[in-house]
mmCIF file of C-alpha atoms in Angstrom:
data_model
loop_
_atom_site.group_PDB
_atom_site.id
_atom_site.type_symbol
_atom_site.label_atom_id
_atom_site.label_comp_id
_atom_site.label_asym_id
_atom_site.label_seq_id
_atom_site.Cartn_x
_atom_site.Cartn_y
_atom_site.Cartn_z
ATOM 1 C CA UNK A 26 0.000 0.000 0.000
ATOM 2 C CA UNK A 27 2.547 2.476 1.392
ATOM 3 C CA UNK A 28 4.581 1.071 -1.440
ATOM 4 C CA UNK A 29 2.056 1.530 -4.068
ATOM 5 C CA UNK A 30 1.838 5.270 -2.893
ATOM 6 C CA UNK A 31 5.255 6.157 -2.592
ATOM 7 C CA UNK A 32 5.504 4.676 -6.402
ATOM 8 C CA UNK A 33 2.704 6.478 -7.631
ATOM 9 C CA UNK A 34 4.150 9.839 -6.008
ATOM 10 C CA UNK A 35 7.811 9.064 -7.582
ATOM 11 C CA UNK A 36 5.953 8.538 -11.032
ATOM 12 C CA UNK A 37 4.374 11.865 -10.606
ATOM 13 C CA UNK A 38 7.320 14.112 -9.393
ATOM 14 C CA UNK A 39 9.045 12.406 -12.478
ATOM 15 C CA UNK A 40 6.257 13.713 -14.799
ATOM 16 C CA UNK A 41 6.399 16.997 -13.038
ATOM 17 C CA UNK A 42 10.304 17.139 -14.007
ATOM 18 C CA UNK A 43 10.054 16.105 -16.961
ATOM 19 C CA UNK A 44 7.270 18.622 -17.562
ATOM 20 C CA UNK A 45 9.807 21.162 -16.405
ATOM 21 C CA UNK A 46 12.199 20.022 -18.603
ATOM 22 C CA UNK A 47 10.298 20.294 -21.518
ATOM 23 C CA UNK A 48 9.450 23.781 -20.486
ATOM 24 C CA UNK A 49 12.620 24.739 -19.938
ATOM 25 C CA UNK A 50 13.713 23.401 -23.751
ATOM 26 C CA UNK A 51 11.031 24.813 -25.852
ATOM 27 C CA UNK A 52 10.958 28.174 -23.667
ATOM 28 C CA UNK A 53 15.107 28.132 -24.653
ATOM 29 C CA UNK A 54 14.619 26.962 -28.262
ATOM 30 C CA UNK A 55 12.162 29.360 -28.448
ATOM 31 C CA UNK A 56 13.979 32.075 -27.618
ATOM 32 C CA UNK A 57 16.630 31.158 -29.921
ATOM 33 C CA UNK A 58 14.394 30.553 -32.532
ATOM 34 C CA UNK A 59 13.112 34.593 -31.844
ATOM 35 C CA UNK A 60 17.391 35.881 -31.477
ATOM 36 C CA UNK A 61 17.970 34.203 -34.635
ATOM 37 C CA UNK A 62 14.321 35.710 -36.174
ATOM 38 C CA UNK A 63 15.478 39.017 -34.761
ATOM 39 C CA UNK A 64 18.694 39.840 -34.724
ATOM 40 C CA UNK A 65 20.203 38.393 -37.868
ATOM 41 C CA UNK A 66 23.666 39.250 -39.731
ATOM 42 C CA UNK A 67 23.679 41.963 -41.217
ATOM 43 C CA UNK A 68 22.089 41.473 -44.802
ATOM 44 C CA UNK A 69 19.519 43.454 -47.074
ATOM 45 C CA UNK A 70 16.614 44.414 -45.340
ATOM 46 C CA UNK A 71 17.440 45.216 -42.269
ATOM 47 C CA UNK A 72 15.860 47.686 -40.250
ATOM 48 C CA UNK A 73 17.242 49.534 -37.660
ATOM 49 C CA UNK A 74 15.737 50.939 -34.122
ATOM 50 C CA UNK A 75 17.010 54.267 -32.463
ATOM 51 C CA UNK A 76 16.147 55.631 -28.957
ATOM 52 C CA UNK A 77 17.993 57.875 -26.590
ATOM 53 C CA UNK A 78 18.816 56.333 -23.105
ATOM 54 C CA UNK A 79 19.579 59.544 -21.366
ATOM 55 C CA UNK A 80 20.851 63.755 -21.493
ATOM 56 C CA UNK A 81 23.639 63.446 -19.687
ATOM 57 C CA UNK A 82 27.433 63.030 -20.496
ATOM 58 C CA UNK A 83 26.189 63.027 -24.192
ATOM 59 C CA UNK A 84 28.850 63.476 -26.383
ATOM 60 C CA UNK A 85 30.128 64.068 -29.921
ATOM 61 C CA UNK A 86 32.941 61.937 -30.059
ATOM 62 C CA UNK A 87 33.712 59.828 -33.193
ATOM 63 C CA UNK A 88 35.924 58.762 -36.095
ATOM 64 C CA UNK A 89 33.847 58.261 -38.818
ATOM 65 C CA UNK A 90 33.685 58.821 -42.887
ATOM 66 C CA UNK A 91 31.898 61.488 -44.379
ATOM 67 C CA UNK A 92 29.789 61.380 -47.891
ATOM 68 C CA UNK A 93 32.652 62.312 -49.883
ATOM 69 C CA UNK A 94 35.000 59.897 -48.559
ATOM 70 C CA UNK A 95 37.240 61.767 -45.936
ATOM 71 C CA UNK A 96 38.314 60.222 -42.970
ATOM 72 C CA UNK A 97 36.964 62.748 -40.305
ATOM 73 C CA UNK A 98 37.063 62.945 -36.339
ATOM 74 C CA UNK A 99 34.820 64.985 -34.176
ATOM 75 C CA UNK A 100 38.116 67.774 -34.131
ATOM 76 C CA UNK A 101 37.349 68.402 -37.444
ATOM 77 C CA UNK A 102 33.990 70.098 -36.170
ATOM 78 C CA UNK A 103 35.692 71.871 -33.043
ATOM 79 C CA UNK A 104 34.669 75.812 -33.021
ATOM 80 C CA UNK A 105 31.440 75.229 -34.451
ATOM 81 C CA UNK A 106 28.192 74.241 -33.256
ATOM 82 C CA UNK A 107 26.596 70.343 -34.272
ATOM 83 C CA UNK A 108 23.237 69.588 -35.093
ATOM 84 C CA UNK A 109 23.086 65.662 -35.375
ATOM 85 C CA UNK A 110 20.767 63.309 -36.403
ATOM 86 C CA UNK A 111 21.091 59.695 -36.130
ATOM 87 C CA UNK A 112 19.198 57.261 -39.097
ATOM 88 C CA UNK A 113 19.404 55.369 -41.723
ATOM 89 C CA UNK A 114 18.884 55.747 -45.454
ATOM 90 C CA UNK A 115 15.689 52.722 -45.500
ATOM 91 C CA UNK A 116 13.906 54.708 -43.256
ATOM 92 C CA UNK A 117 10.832 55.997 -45.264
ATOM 93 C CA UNK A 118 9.281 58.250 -42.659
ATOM 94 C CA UNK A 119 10.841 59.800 -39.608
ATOM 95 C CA UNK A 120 14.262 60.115 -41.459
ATOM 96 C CA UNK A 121 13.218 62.221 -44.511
ATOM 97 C CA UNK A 122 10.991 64.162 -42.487
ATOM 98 C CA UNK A 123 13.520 65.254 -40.144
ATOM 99 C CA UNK A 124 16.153 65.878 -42.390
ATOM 100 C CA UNK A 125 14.127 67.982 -44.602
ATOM 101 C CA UNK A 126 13.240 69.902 -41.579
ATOM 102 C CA UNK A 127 16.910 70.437 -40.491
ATOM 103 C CA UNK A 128 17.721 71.991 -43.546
ATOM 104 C CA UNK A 129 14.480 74.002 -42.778
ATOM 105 C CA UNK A 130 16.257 75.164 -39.853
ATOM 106 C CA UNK A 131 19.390 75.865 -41.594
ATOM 107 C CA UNK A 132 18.102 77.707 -44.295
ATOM 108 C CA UNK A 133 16.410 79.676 -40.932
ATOM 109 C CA UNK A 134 19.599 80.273 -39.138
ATOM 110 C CA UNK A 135 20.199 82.744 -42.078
ATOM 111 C CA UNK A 136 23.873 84.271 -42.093
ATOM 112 C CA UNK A 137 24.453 82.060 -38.400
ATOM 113 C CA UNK A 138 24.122 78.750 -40.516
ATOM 114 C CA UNK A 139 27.424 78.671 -40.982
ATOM 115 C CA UNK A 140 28.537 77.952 -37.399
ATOM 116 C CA UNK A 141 26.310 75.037 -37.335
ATOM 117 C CA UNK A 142 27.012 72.055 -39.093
ATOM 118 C CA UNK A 143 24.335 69.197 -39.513
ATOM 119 C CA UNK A 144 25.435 66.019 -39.105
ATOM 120 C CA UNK A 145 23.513 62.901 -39.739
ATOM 121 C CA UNK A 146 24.975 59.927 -38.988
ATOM 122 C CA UNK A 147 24.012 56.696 -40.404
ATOM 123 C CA UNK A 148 23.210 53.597 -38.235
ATOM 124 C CA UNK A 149 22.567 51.498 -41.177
ATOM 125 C CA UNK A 150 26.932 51.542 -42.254
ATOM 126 C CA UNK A 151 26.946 48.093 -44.115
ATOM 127 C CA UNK A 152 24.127 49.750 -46.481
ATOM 128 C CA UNK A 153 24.723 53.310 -46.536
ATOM 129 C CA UNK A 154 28.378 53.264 -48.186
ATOM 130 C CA UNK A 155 29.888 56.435 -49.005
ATOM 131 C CA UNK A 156 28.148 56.763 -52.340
ATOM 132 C CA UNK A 157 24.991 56.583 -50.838
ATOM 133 C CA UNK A 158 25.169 59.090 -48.615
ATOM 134 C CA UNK A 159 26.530 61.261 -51.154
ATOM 135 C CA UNK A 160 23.372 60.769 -52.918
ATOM 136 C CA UNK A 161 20.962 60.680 -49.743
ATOM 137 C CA UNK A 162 22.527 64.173 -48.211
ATOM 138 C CA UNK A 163 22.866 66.164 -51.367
ATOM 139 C CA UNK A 164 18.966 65.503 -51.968
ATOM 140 C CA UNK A 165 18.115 67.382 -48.339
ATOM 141 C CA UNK A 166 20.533 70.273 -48.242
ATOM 142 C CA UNK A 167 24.249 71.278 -49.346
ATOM 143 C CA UNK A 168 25.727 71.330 -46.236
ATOM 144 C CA UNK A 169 24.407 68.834 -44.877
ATOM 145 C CA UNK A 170 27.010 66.080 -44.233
ATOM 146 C CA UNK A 171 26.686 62.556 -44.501
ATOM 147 C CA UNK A 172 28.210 60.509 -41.998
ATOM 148 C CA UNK A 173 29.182 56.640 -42.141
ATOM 149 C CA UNK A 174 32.284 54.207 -41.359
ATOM 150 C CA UNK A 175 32.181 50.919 -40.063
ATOM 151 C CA UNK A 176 30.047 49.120 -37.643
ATOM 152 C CA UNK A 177 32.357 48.764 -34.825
ATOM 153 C CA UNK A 178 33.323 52.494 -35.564
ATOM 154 C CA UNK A 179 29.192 53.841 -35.763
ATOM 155 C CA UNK A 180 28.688 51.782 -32.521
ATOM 156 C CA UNK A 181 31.081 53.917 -31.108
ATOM 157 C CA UNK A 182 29.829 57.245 -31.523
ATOM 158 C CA UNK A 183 26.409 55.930 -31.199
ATOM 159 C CA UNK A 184 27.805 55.004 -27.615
ATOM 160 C CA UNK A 185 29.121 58.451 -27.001
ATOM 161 C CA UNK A 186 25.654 60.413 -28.277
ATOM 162 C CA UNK A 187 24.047 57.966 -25.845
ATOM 163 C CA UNK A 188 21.975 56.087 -28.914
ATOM 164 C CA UNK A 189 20.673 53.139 -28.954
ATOM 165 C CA UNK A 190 19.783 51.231 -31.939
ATOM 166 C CA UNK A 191 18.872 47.303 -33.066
ATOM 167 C CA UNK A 192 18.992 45.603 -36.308
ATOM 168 C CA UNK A 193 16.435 43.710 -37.360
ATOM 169 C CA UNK A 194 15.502 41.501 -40.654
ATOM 170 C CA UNK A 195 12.642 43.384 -42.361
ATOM 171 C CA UNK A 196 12.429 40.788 -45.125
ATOM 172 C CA UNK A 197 12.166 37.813 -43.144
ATOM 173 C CA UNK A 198 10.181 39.319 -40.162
ATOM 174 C CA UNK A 199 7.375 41.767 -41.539
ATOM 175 C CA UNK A 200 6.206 41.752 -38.210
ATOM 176 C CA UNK A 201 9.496 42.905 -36.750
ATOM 177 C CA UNK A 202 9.933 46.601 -35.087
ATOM 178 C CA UNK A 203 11.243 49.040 -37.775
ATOM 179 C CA UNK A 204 12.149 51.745 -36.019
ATOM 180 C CA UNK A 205 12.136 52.730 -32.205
ATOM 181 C CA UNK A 206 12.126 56.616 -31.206
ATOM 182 C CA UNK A 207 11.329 59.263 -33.758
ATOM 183 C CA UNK A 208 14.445 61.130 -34.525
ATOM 184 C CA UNK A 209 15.878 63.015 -31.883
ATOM 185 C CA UNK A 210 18.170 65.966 -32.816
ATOM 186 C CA UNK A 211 21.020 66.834 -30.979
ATOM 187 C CA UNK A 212 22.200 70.173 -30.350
ATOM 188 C CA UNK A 213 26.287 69.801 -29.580
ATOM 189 C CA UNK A 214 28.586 72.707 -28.175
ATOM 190 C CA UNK A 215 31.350 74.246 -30.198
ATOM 191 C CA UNK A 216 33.362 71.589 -27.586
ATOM 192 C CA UNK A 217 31.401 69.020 -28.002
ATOM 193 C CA UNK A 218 29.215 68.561 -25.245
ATOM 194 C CA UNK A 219 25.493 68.330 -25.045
ATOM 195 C CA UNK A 220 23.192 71.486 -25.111
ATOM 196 C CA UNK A 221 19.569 70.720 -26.461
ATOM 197 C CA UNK A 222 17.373 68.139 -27.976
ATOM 198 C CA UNK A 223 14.965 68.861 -30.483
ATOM 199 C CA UNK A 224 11.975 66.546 -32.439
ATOM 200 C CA UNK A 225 10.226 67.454 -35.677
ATOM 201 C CA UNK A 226 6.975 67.449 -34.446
ATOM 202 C CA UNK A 227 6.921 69.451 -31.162
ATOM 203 C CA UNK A 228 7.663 72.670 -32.399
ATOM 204 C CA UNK A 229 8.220 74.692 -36.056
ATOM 205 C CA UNK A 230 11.488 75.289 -38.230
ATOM 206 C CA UNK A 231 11.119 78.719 -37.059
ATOM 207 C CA UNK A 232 10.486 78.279 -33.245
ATOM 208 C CA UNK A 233 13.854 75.489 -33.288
ATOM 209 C CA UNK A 234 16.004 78.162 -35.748
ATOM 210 C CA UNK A 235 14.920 80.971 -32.953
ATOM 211 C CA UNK A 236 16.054 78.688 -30.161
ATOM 212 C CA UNK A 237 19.500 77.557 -31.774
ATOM 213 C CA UNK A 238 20.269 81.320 -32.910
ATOM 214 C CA UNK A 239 19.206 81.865 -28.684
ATOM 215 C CA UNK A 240 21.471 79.277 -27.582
ATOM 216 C CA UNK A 241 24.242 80.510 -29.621
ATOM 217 C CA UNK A 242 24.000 84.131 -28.553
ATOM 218 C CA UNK A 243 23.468 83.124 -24.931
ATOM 219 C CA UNK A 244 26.807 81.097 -25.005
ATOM 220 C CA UNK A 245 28.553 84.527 -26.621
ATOM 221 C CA UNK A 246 27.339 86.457 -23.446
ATOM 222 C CA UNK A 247 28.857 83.921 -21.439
ATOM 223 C CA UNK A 248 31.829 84.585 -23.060
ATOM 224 C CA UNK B 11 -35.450 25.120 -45.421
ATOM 225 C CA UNK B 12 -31.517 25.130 -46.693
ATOM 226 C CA UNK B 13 -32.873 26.847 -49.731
ATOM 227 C CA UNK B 14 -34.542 29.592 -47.959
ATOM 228 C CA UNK B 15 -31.406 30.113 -45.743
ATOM 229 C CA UNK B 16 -29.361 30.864 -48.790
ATOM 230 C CA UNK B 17 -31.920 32.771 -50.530
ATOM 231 C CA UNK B 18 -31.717 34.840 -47.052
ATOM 232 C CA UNK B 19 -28.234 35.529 -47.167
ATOM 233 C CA UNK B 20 -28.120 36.026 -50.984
ATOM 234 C CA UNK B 21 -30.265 38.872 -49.807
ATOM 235 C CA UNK B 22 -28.035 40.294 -47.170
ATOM 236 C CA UNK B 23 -24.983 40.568 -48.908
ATOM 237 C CA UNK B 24 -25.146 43.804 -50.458
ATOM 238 C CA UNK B 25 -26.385 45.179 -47.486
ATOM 239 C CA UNK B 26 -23.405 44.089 -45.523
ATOM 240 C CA UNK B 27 -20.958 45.514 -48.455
ATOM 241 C CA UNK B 28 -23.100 48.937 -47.658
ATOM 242 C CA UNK B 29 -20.381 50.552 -45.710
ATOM 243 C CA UNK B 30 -18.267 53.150 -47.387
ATOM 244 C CA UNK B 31 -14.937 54.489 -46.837
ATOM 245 C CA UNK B 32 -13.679 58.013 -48.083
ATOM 246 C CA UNK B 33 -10.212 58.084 -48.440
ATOM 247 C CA UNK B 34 -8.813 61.742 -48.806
ATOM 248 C CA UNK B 35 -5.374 63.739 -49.162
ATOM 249 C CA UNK B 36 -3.537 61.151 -50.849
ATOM 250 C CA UNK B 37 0.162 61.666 -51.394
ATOM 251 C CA UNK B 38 3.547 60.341 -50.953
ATOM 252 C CA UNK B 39 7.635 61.582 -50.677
ATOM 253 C CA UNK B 40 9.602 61.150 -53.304
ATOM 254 C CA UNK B 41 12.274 58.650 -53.385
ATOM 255 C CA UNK B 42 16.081 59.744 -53.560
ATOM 256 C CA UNK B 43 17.669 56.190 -54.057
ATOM 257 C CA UNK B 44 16.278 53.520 -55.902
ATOM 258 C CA UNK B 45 15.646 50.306 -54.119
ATOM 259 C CA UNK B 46 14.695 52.312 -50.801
ATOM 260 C CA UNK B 47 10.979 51.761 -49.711
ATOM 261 C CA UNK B 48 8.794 54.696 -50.243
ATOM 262 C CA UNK B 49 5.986 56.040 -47.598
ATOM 263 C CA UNK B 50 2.149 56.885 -48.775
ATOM 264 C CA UNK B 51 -0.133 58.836 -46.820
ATOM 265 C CA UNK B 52 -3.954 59.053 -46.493
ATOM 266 C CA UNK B 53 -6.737 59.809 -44.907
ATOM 267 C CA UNK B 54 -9.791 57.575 -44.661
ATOM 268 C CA UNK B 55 -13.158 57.760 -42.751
ATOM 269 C CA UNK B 56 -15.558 55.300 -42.968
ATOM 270 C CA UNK B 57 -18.892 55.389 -42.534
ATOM 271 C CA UNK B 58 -19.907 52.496 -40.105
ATOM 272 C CA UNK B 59 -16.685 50.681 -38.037
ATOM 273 C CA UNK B 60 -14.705 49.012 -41.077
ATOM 274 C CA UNK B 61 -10.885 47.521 -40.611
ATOM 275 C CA UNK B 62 -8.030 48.226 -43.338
ATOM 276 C CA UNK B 63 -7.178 44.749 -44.256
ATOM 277 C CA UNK B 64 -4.277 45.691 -46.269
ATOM 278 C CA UNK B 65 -2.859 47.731 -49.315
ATOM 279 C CA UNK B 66 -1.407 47.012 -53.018
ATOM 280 C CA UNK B 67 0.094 49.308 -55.673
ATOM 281 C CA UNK B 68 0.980 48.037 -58.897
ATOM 282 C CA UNK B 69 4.578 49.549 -58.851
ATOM 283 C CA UNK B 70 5.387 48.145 -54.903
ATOM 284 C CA UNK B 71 5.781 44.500 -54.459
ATOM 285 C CA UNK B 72 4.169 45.274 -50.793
ATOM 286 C CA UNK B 73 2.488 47.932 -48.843
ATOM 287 C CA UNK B 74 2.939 47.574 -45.210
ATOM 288 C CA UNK B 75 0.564 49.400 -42.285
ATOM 289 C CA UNK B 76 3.061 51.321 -40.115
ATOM 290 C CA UNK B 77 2.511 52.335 -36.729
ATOM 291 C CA UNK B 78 4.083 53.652 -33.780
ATOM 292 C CA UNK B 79 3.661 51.840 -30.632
ATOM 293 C CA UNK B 80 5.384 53.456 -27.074
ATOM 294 C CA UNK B 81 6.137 51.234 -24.839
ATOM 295 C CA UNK B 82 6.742 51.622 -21.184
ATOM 296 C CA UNK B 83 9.936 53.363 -21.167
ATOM 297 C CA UNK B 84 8.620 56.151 -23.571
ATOM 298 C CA UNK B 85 10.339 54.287 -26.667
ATOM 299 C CA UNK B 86 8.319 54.635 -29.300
ATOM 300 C CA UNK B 87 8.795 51.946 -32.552
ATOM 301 C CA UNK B 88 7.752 51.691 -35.966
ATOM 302 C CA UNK B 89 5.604 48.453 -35.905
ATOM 303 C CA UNK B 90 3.890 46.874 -38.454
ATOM 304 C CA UNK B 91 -0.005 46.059 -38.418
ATOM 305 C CA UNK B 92 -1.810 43.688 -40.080
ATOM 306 C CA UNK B 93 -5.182 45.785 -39.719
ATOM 307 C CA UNK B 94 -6.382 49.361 -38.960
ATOM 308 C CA UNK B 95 -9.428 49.583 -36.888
ATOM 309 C CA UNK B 96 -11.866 52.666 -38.954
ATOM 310 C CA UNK B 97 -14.382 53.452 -35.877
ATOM 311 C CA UNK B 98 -17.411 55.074 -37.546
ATOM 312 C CA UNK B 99 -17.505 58.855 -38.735
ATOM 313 C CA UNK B 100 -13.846 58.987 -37.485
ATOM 314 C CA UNK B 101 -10.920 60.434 -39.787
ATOM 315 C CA UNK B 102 -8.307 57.973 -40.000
ATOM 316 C CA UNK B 103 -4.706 59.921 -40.616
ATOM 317 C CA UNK B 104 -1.781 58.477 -41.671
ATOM 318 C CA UNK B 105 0.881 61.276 -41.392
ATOM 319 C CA UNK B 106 4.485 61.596 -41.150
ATOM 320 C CA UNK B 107 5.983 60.898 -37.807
ATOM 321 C CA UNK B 108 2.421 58.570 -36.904
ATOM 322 C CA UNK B 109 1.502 56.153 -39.052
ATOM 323 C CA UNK B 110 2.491 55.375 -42.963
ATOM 324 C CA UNK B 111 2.047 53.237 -45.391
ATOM 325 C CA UNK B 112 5.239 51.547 -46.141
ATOM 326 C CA UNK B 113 6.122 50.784 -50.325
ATOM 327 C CA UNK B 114 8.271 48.253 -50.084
ATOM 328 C CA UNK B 115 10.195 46.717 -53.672
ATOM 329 C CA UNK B 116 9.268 49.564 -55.565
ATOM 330 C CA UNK B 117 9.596 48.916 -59.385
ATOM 331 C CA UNK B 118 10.330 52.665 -59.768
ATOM 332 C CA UNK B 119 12.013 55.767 -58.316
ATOM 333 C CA UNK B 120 8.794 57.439 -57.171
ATOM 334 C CA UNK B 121 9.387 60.935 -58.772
ATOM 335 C CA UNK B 122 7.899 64.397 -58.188
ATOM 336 C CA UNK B 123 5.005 65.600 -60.149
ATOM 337 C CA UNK B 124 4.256 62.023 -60.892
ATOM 338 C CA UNK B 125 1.060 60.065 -59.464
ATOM 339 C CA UNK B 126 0.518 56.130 -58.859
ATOM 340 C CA UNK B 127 -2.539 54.482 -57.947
ATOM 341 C CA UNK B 128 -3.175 53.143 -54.477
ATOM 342 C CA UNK B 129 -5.742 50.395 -53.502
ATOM 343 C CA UNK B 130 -6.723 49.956 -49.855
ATOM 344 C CA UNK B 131 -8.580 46.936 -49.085
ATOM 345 C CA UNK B 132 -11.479 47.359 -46.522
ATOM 346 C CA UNK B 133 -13.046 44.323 -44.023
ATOM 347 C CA UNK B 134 -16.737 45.925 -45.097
ATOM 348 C CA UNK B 135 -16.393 48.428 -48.134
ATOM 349 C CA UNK B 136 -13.870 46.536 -50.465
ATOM 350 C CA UNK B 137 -11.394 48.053 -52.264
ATOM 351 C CA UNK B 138 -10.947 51.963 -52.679
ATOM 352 C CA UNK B 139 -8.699 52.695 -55.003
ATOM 353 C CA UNK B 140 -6.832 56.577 -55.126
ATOM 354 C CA UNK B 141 -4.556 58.406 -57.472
ATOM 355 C CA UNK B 142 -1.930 59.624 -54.910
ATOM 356 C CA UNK B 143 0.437 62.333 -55.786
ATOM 357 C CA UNK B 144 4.204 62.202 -55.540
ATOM 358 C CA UNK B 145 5.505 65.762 -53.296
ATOM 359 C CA UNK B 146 9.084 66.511 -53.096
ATOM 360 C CA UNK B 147 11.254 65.174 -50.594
ATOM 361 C CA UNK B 148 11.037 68.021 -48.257
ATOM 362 C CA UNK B 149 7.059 67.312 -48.052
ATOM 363 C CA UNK B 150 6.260 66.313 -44.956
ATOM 364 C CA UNK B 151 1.961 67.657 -44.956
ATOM 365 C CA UNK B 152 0.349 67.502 -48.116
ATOM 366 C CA UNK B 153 -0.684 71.397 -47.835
ATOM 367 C CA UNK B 154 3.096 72.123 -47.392
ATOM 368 C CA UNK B 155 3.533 70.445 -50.466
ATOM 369 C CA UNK B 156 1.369 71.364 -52.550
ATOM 370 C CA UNK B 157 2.411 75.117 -52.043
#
C-alpha cells in the first residue's frame, strides 16, 4: 500500500520534471528561434531601431567617414556648433521628415548657418556606403554632411551620443519593429558637449532656428 | 429550409458591403535612391466601423501598415499592423511621424510631379482605389507640399 503510494508519487514528481524540462527546452529553443528571427547578420533588409537612453554626459565623439570619402574625427567640427541626427537611409518616414526639416532650420539660421554644421549619422553603415550618402545628403541640403564608417566604428559614436539602436531583418520578419524613437536631434557645443534636444513634431522650423540662434547668442554672453 | 437560408443571405450581402470608406489627401515623398521603400499617406473615414485589411500598388511589391507603438519606457517603434481599426464617422490619418504606409520593392524611383494608384482593401467596403500624388522630398503635410 505504502509502497504503491510512494511509487505512484515518484511517477508523478518524475512527470512533473520532466514537464519542467520540456518547459525549460522549448521556452530556450524558443527564444533562440526569436534571437535568430530578430537579430540576424547583417544582410539586405534590415531595419534599424534608435532611442535615446539619457541627457547626460552626451557626447560628440567619433571617427567616422563622411559622404565624400574623408576620414573625419569629431576635431574636425571643433569651433562650431553640431546639429546631429542619427538614421538610416531605409527609413521611409521619420528620417526624410527630419532631415528635410533640419535643412528648414538651416536655411532659418540665415547668415548664423554657418557655425552650425548638420550632421547625420548613419546607423545602417553596411548599407549606406559612401556613395549613398553622397546621394541621400545632397537631396536634403548642401551642407548637410553625410556621416558613415564601419560598424564597430558607428557603434562607437552611437555610444558616445548615448543612442541606442537594433537591427532587425525586415524581409524575413514583416512583423518585426522598424524603427524605435522618432528622430531626436542633438544640439552639440562648439566643444562638443550636449546642449539641447529637439523633435520634428513638437515645435516649427522657425520656433527650433529661434532657439539655436538663442542658444548661440546666450553662449557669446557667457563669453 | 436550406434553400430559404441561402436565398436569405443572398439577400443580405449587399447590405453588408453597404459601408463606405472616403479616403482623402492622398500623397507620398519622393524617393532619392532607388531600391529604398517609399511612404504613402492618407486619410480615410468610414462610414460604419470598417478595418483596413491591407494595401497594393501596382509599382510596390508590398504595402505595409506602419505604426508607432510606445512602450513603457517612452520608446516609441515603428511596428507593423496587419489591420487598422476605422471606428465610424472617425478620420483615420496616416501622417508623417504617426503612421504610414510603407512601399516596399518599388519597381520605380517614385518621382515628383508624378502620381501612382493606391488600392486599400477594406473588411466591409472593399477596395478603394486613389490616385496619390508624388511631393518633393522636403514634403512632410500635403498642404506644405502642394504650395
Amino acid at each position: 500500500m505504502t509502497t504503491e503510494f510512494a511509487t505512484r508519487h515518484l511517477r508523478r514528481i518524475r512527470l512533473v520534471l520532466w514537464g519542467v524540462v520540456t518547459a525549460v527546452l522549448l521556452a530556450t529553443g524558443g527564444a533562440l528561434m526569436m534571437r535568430s528571427y530578430l537579430l540576424p547578420p547583417t544582410s539586405e533588409g534590415i531595419s534599424v531601431e534608435v532611442a535615446t537612453i539619457g541627457e547626460t554626459d552626451i557626447r560628440s565623439e567619433f571617427t567616422l567617414m563622411d559622404h565624400t570619402g574623408r576620414a573625419v574625427t569629431e576635431a574636425d567640427f571643433t569651433g562650431r556648433w553640431q546639429l546631429v541626427f542619427f538614421g538610416f537611409t531605409h527609413c521611409p518616414d521619420i528620417c526624410p521628415t527630419t532631415l528635410a526639416y533640419m535643412a528648414s532650420v538651416l536655411d532659418l539660421l540665415g547668415p548664423d548657418a554657418e557655425r552650425v554644421v548638420p550632421l547625420f549619422i548613419t546607423v545602417d553603415p553596411a548599407r549606406d556606403t559612401v556613395p549613398v550618402m553622397a546621394e541621400y545628403v545632397a537631396a536634403f541640403h548642401p551642407r548637410l554632411v553625410g556621416l558613415t564608417g564601419t560598424e564597430a566604428q558607428v557603434a562607437e559614436a552611437a555610444r558616445n551620443f548615448r543612442i541606442w539602436y537594433e537591427r532587425m531583418d525586415d524581409e524575413n520578419a514583416p512583423d518585426g519593429h522598424m524603427m524605435a524613437h522618432a528622430g531626436h536631434m542633438y544640439l552639440m557645443r562648439p566643444d562638443g558637449r550636449f546642449d539641447d534636444v529637439f523633435q520634428e513634431q513638437d515645435q516649427s522650423p522657425q520656433k527650433m532656428a529661434g532657439q539655436v540662434l538663442a542658444r548661440i547668442q546666450e553662449s557669446q554672453d557667457v563669453k | 429550409m436550406r434553400v430559404l437560408i441561402v436565398a436569405a443571405l443572398a439577400v443580405m450581402l449587399p447590405l453588408a458591403a453597404h459601408a463606405e470608406v472616403v479616403v482623402t489627401d492622398p500623397w507620398a515623398r519622393a524617393s532619392i535612391l532607388a531600391s529604398r521603400p517609399g511612404a504613402a499617406y492618407v486619410t480615410a473615414e468610414s462610414d460604419e466601423d470598417d478595418r483596413l485589411i491591407g494595401a497594393s500598388t501596382p509599382i510596390a511589391d508590398r504595402v505595409m501598415i506602419h505604426a508607432i507603438e510606445t512602450d513603457a519606457n517612452g520608446i516609441g517603434r515603428m511596428v507593423h499592423r496587419k489591420t487598422l481599426d476605422l471606428p465610424a464617422g472617425e478620420a483615420v490619418d496616416f501622417a508623417p511621424g504617426g503612421m504610414h504606409l510603407m512601399l516596399m520593392g518599388l519597381s520605380e524611383k517614385l518621382v515628383e510631379g508624378t502620381t501612382f494608384p493606391l488600392t486599400l482593401h477594406f473588411e466591409a467596403a472593399g477596395e478603394v482605389t486613389v490616385n496619390v500624388p508624388v511631393l518633393g522630398v522636403a514634403a512632410s503635410r500635403l498642404d506644405e507640399g502642394s504650395k
